[in-house]
Amino acid sequence: MKLLRNLRKISTFQIPERGHYKLLDNKDIDFFSSILPSHSILTKDLDAYNTDWLRFHKGNSSIVLKPKTTEEVKSILEYCNKEKIAIVPQGGNTGQVIGSVPIYDEVILSLQNMNRILKIDSSQGVVWTEAGVILEYLNSFCEEHGWIVPLDLASKGSCFIGGNVATCAGGVRYIRYGSLHGNVLGLEAVLPTGEILSDLKGLRKDNTGYDYKQLFIGSEGTLGVITKIALLLAPKPISQQVAMISCKSYENVLQLLKDAKQGIGEILSAFEMMDSYIYSLLLKHTPRTRNPFTADSEFYVLIETSGSNKDHDIEKLQAYLENGLKNNVITDAVLALDQEQANNFWRIREGTATATKSEGYVFKYDLSLSIAKMYDLVRKTRERVGSLGYTVGYGHVGDGNLHLVVSTNEKEKAHRILEPWIYEQIQELKGSVSAEHGIGLLKASKLKYTKSKVMIENMKLMKNIFDPNGIMNPYKVLNNSN
Amino acid sequence: MKLLRNLRKISTFQIPERGHYKLLDNKDIDFFSSILPSHSILTKDLDAYNTDWLRFHKGNSSIVLKPKTTEEVKSILEYCNKEKIAIVPQGGNTGQVIGSVPIYDEVILSLQNMNRILKIDSSQGVVWTEAGVILEYLNSFCEEHGWIVPLDLASKGSCFIGGNVATCAGGVRYIRYGSLHGNVLGLEAVLPTGEILSDLKGLRKDNTGYDYKQLFIGSEGTLGVITKIALLLAPKPISQQVAMISCKSYENVLQLLKDAKQGIGEILSAFEMMDSYIYSLLLKHTPRTRNPFTADSEFYVLIETSGSNKDHDIEKLQAYLENGLKNNVITDAVLALDQEQANNFWRIREGTATATKSEGYVFKYDLSLSIAKMYDLVRKTRERVGSLGYTVGYGHVGDGNLHLVVSTNEKEKAHRILEPWIYEQIQELKGSVSAEHGIGLLKASKLKYTKSKVMIENMKLMKNIFDPNGIMNPYKVLNNSN
């Protein structure tokens, strides 16, 4: 990991008081040393483990445990539960909501050493893996067998599949392959009580009682530690085509999306919108990109198809684009002719995080909204922020998921203008305050804008079943600010 | 509903003792009369409501309540919870596991009057509906707007969408559109406490805490009453092609499936296997069917594709079939040339329930197994049953879901030979005792063959959160036999 820059502290989140957890002493270290080999225990140079990906927060843990087996996880959890020692499970630590780092001195349980792919069934397309396998590596392994992981994220080179499941990660191919709630076939999870919930049969259908592995998908480490996963794969596409489209209005984007679902729905694997504001930042700040268009436009859409027959896919995509041009829904369109062009288009889209950061302090909102009203919120925000910052909108519009970002050099002022106003807007529009990034600590106090009191109360009851002493990833998702 | 035939009683399931629920008295009837109009309360001719679809069991309820609104459901549940009156929610009552009828005298809460489709979003393909809408009707409505319900069942003309969600129904297009765990975007459910869990935003992505609507999907009415649903739709296919294939061995079927996923994966919408034993019954007992093949074979596969371009789909399907013939994986194949031929193929496949029943008393097992080992179990069962019955295997093999049926005129003898042996086999093969039919009362005592003790115990704790007095669909799924 790189050297960490200064923390980007700002009062956008509240830190609850430290819970009544035991302070680690020598007896505890001795216990951990008795069950783990010495190279699986770190007590020095822990900055990278203590600090979150976006450098919002640095915790103060003095120990990282790296179990290699489910039994080791079980021993750690049982002990900590008995002693009331708080734990934060950590995968690739690439989360965006302060979910995988200690807030105070929680023991860090890193899944780094549980990094074996266990088995693949090439007939059915199912892979069994430990939680600490890096997404990109898992995908490469599956590709060799003719399959792909139905999930693709910009952080794929660092994030772990266990973290993906624990946070119910979304990403760019969600529009095609859907949610991990549909694709995770089974889990092994260790509870703080030492119980192991194990269902790794890898069956596609299993209607035998409450499907409560689903609770762990998106639980962000607050219920237990996911140690193994059985995952449904998608066939590796034979042909992938990428096109970049420009159009005049958001209404055109909506029409394009509808036409895409109906006309090329079976091969559509990405539909990513960028407004002209983010697009110009992307061209400015992303190395090795070229603008495929000669004229400026209001909106840009990257479309990707994945299919089994190149001729068919190109024919469908071309017909779709020609139809859009004919109906004046599309202003201009460029179909990538080779991999280099395709990479150029994707590079533009994937440069968003760097591009927005280059313009100042970043307020990033990861929203779900009904797509019809989605862009109105960007316009309203831009108007409200005015000259105080630069407001852009982009994202997985095909899934109703917008990333709304304000870059500013006046962070305290912008903060006061933006919050809680923006969350109230989301609530009014019946949206979600977190489409795919989760809640963590960062958004715990915002949960109420999406979930009713009753629902939050029931979540707390559920947490209490699995984690009666509240040692699992405390302060995250559910806390006193809900 | 038709007149009911005699019950098919057999000792394949245990009926637990009646719980300490209140016996209904006049005060209760008065209460129900105070909140519901008289035509929403039935107290006569309740046979059809008391008896399950397969006529395994007839309950003894004296009252059917048919609320029209969520508020009415809330009033009923609150009252019954307070008075400790047991309730069974009922949809189309087409379940196969005695899940939707009273075991004793439970109040029947029918969703028949909550039958309005509320809204459709034609841009995004999302429909909002009350729970009592018939699946086929809902699908026709969506088709008019260019979409389909991502679920198709033989019982579509009678089953309710609420029941589909409450049982996590599977069906023939699961291979394409996947599980309701991925397709249900939101629910409104009324709890016995009177709390309403409502999340009907219809967002495709929403990572805000535990996704516990998932618990209701497949809960079979044991947690609360699902009253409304937001459902993700799939684009209505422009082209549908159907082919019937014959082949020599189960290994050929597996190869065909793998080739289908890889070669025509994006348009594949059904892959249904029939062995020669069920196939001959189907030809014998299903009216208006013609065998498309001149020679007999060991296995038959019905393949359906759904896509957006007829020429492409036919070209892909033909290439797939030709490749199979060339490699001797396929013995013979017939592509339906028109709707009439396609209907004929589907009629063959959908005649299974009638065909097996025509041969005697039916033991039907709805199993999930790793597909590599799946057919071995049919062979072993056939050997074990010997001349005592007729053993067939068919089903959604593309999803690892096998229907194994033994028709016999020696039911008690066959029962002793089949059970618990077959469940022990499933357990050993790490399969599921219920792939898509659920548990109900019929399989409650079989749950342990698929779910561990810890998992069953946790399910009971979860039930206790939502239904502390245990009034919701008692005796089903979780009971003393687990």
XYZ file of N, CA and C in Angstrom, chain A residues 79-179:
303
model
N -13.242 -16.142 21.644
C -12.476 -15.509 22.723
C -12.894 -14.050 22.902
N -12.953 -13.334 21.799
C -13.301 -11.904 21.892
C -14.719 -11.714 22.423
N -15.582 -12.624 22.045
C -16.960 -12.521 22.524
C -17.013 -12.718 24.035
N -16.264 -13.702 24.485
C -16.235 -14.003 25.920
C -15.629 -12.815 26.689
N -14.584 -12.236 26.115
C -13.861 -11.155 26.804
C -14.415 -9.772 26.477
N -15.405 -9.728 25.608
C -15.982 -8.441 25.157
C -14.934 -7.518 24.536
N -14.212 -8.094 23.604
C -13.222 -7.328 22.832
C -13.828 -7.047 21.456
N -13.825 -5.810 21.045
C -14.442 -5.450 19.759
C -13.547 -5.836 18.588
N -14.197 -6.204 17.475
C -13.476 -6.686 16.284
C -13.952 -5.948 15.043
N -13.036 -5.609 14.158
C -13.443 -5.143 12.831
C -12.864 -6.096 11.786
N -13.743 -6.767 11.029
C -13.243 -7.614 9.940
C -12.799 -6.710 8.788
N -11.731 -7.123 8.121
C -11.209 -6.277 7.036
C -10.834 -7.122 5.819
N -11.355 -6.706 4.658
C -10.975 -7.358 3.413
C -9.880 -6.542 2.747
N -10.129 -6.101 1.515
C -9.135 -5.299 0.797
C -9.089 -3.860 1.278
N -9.985 -3.528 2.214
C -10.056 -2.165 2.779
C -10.208 -1.107 1.686
N -11.068 -1.379 0.723
C -11.297 -0.410 -0.355
C -12.662 0.269 -0.237
N -13.348 0.041 0.869
C -14.691 0.598 1.047
C -14.689 2.118 1.084
N -15.854 2.696 0.816
C -15.955 4.153 0.684
C -16.683 4.795 1.864
N -17.082 3.998 2.862
C -17.944 4.550 3.912
C -17.415 4.302 5.327
N -16.090 4.161 5.472
C -15.479 3.871 6.780
C -16.161 2.656 7.392
N -16.089 1.553 6.682
C -16.730 0.338 7.172
C -15.740 -0.720 7.625
N -14.501 -0.618 7.170
C -13.582 -1.741 7.400
C -12.331 -1.359 8.190
N -12.385 -0.207 8.856
C -11.261 0.163 9.733
C -11.772 0.366 11.156
N -10.880 0.225 12.141
C -11.322 0.452 13.522
C -11.650 1.925 13.735
N -12.633 2.163 14.568
C -12.945 3.551 14.933
C -12.074 3.934 16.134
N -11.981 3.008 17.093
C -11.060 3.202 18.225
C -9.970 2.139 18.145
N -9.989 1.216 19.088
C -8.904 0.239 19.217
C -9.360 -1.188 18.915
N -10.388 -1.326 18.077
C -10.877 -2.670 17.764
C -9.762 -3.552 17.188
N -9.820 -4.812 17.518
C -8.919 -5.786 16.907
C -9.262 -5.890 15.424
N -8.248 -5.804 14.578
C -8.493 -5.943 13.136
C -8.319 -7.406 12.750
N -9.393 -7.972 12.207
C -9.309 -9.355 11.728
C -9.235 -9.293 10.208
N -8.028 -9.466 9.695
C -7.842 -9.361 8.244
C -8.016 -10.723 7.592
N -8.704 -10.725 6.450
C -8.935 -11.981 5.723
C -7.818 -12.271 4.716
N -6.740 -11.488 4.767
C -5.661 -11.622 3.777
C -5.123 -13.040 3.608
N -5.094 -13.782 4.691
C -4.517 -15.135 4.593
C -5.524 -16.207 4.198
N -6.783 -15.835 4.112
C -7.765 -16.820 3.634
C -7.971 -16.565 2.152
N -6.946 -16.933 1.390
C -6.889 -16.475 -0.003
C -6.820 -17.621 -1.014
N -7.462 -18.718 -0.661
C -7.454 -19.847 -1.600
C -8.786 -19.957 -2.353
N -8.672 -20.202 -3.654
C -9.860 -20.592 -4.414
C -10.009 -22.093 -4.197
N -11.187 -22.521 -3.780
C -11.323 -23.905 -3.322
C -11.684 -24.883 -4.432
N -12.539 -24.449 -5.361
C -13.078 -25.409 -6.326
C -13.869 -24.656 -7.372
N -13.899 -25.193 -8.598
C -14.815 -24.628 -9.595
C -15.558 -25.785 -10.248
N -16.837 -25.592 -10.482
C -17.615 -26.577 -11.233
C -17.833 -25.979 -12.622
N -17.076 -26.491 -13.585
C -17.104 -25.885 -14.920
C -18.365 -26.221 -15.698
N -19.078 -27.284 -15.317
C -20.320 -27.583 -16.044
C -21.405 -26.583 -15.667
N -21.485 -26.299 -14.361
C -22.601 -25.462 -13.902
C -22.217 -24.001 -13.756
N -20.911 -23.726 -13.715
C -20.494 -22.352 -13.491
C -20.680 -21.912 -12.059
N -20.048 -22.630 -11.146
C -20.093 -22.244 -9.733
C -18.665 -22.303 -9.207
N -18.268 -21.286 -8.446
C -16.939 -21.305 -7.842
C -17.072 -21.226 -6.320
N -16.194 -21.971 -5.648
C -16.130 -21.922 -4.185
C -14.813 -21.260 -3.820
N -14.866 -20.264 -2.966
C -13.647 -19.515 -2.669
C -13.617 -19.060 -1.217
N -12.411 -18.883 -0.709
C -12.277 -18.232 0.588
C -12.501 -16.732 0.399
N -12.740 -16.066 1.518
C -13.170 -14.665 1.453
C -12.069 -13.691 1.050
N -10.798 -14.103 1.255
C -9.704 -13.155 1.051
C -9.109 -13.144 -0.346
N -9.805 -13.737 -1.312
C -9.285 -13.749 -2.677
C -9.611 -12.419 -3.362
N -8.623 -11.863 -4.038
C -8.811 -10.591 -4.745
C -9.728 -10.802 -5.949
N -10.692 -9.901 -6.099
C -11.715 -10.057 -7.135
C -11.113 -10.321 -8.521
N -10.125 -9.535 -8.894
C -9.548 -9.666 -10.230
C -8.891 -11.033 -10.423
N -8.245 -11.503 -9.381
C -7.584 -12.811 -9.449
C -8.641 -13.917 -9.582
N -9.700 -13.794 -8.802
C -10.788 -14.778 -8.879
C -11.381 -14.804 -10.279
N -11.566 -13.624 -10.834
C -12.141 -13.542 -12.182
C -11.218 -14.173 -13.223
N -9.921 -13.904 -13.126
C -8.967 -14.497 -14.080
C -9.002 -16.019 -13.987
N -9.043 -16.514 -12.778
C -9.111 -17.963 -12.571
C -10.373 -18.527 -13.250
N -11.503 -17.863 -13.043
C -12.763 -18.349 -13.631
C -12.718 -18.250 -15.159
N -12.112 -17.194 -15.664
C -12.010 -17.032 -17.124
C -11.282 -18.204 -17.768
N -10.277 -18.696 -17.083
C -9.547 -19.850 -17.630
C -10.450 -21.066 -17.798
N -11.527 -21.095 -17.046
C -12.483 -22.205 -17.131
C -13.727 -21.842 -17.936
N -13.687 -20.699 -18.614
C -14.819 -20.343 -19.481
C -15.929 -19.558 -18.799
N -15.634 -19.023 -17.617
C -16.671 -18.286 -16.873
C -16.135 -16.951 -16.386
N -17.020 -16.067 -15.972
C -16.589 -14.820 -15.319
C -17.347 -14.627 -14.007
N -16.735 -13.862 -13.113
C -17.417 -13.440 -11.889
C -18.446 -12.380 -12.287
N -19.702 -12.507 -11.839
C -20.750 -11.580 -12.312
C -20.707 -10.230 -11.608
N -19.545 -9.659 -11.528
C -19.317 -8.456 -10.716
C -18.037 -7.820 -11.219
N -18.057 -6.516 -11.449
C -16.840 -5.831 -11.892
C -16.807 -4.441 -11.278
N -15.708 -4.150 -10.620
C -15.563 -2.883 -9.893
C -14.244 -2.237 -10.264
N -14.187 -0.922 -10.149
C -12.933 -0.221 -10.405
C -11.834 -0.695 -9.450
N -12.218 -1.104 -8.237
C -11.219 -1.519 -7.243
C -10.874 -3.008 -7.333
N -11.184 -3.629 -8.452
C -11.053 -5.098 -8.544
C -9.638 -5.619 -8.266
N -8.634 -4.793 -8.499
C -7.266 -5.229 -8.254
C -6.899 -5.276 -6.778
N -7.727 -4.702 -5.915
C -7.422 -4.677 -4.481
C -8.504 -5.301 -3.614
N -9.774 -5.166 -4.018
C -10.859 -5.604 -3.134
C -10.935 -7.124 -3.074
N -11.469 -7.630 -1.953
C -11.606 -9.075 -1.751
C -13.047 -9.483 -2.030
N -13.199 -10.709 -2.491
C -14.553 -11.200 -2.764
C -15.394 -11.236 -1.470
N -14.750 -11.522 -0.351
C -15.482 -11.533 0.921
C -16.032 -10.157 1.257
N -15.225 -9.131 1.008
C -15.676 -7.759 1.222
C -16.774 -7.382 0.248
N -16.654 -7.847 -0.986
C -17.704 -7.597 -1.982
C -19.047 -8.135 -1.486
N -19.006 -9.351 -0.954
C -20.252 -9.968 -0.477
C -20.735 -9.257 0.787
N -19.822 -8.984 1.704
C -20.204 -8.336 2.959
C -20.792 -6.949 2.725
N -20.427 -6.312 1.616
C -20.967 -4.978 1.338
C -21.982 -4.993 0.197
N -22.272 -6.191 -0.329
C -23.196 -6.306 -1.468
C -22.792 -5.348 -2.594
N -21.540 -5.475 -3.008
C -20.991 -4.549 -4.005
C -21.776 -4.603 -5.320
N -21.811 -3.464 -5.996
C -22.585 -3.354 -7.240
C -21.695 -3.351 -8.459
N -21.374 -2.160 -8.960
C -20.428 -2.064 -10.073
C -21.065 -1.945 -11.434
N -20.205 -2.040 -12.456
C -20.657 -1.670 -13.803
C -21.463 -2.748 -14.532
N -21.394 -4.003 -14.103
C -22.127 -5.028 -14.861
C -23.376 -5.530 -14.146
N -23.760 -4.782 -13.140
C -24.962 -5.088 -12.377
C -26.178 -5.142 -13.286
N -26.206 -4.267 -14.268
C -27.358 -4.191 -15.176
C -27.573 -5.522 -15.889
N -26.489 -6.265 -16.107
C -26.599 -7.546 -16.791
C -26.790 -8.705 -15.821
N -25.948 -8.754 -14.802
C -25.896 -9.951 -13.964
C -26.638 -9.808 -12.634
N -27.043 -8.592 -12.309
C -27.871 -8.406 -11.123
C -27.104 -8.466 -9.814
N -27.878 -8.536 -8.752
C -27.384 -8.367 -7.398
C -26.698 -9.622 -6.866
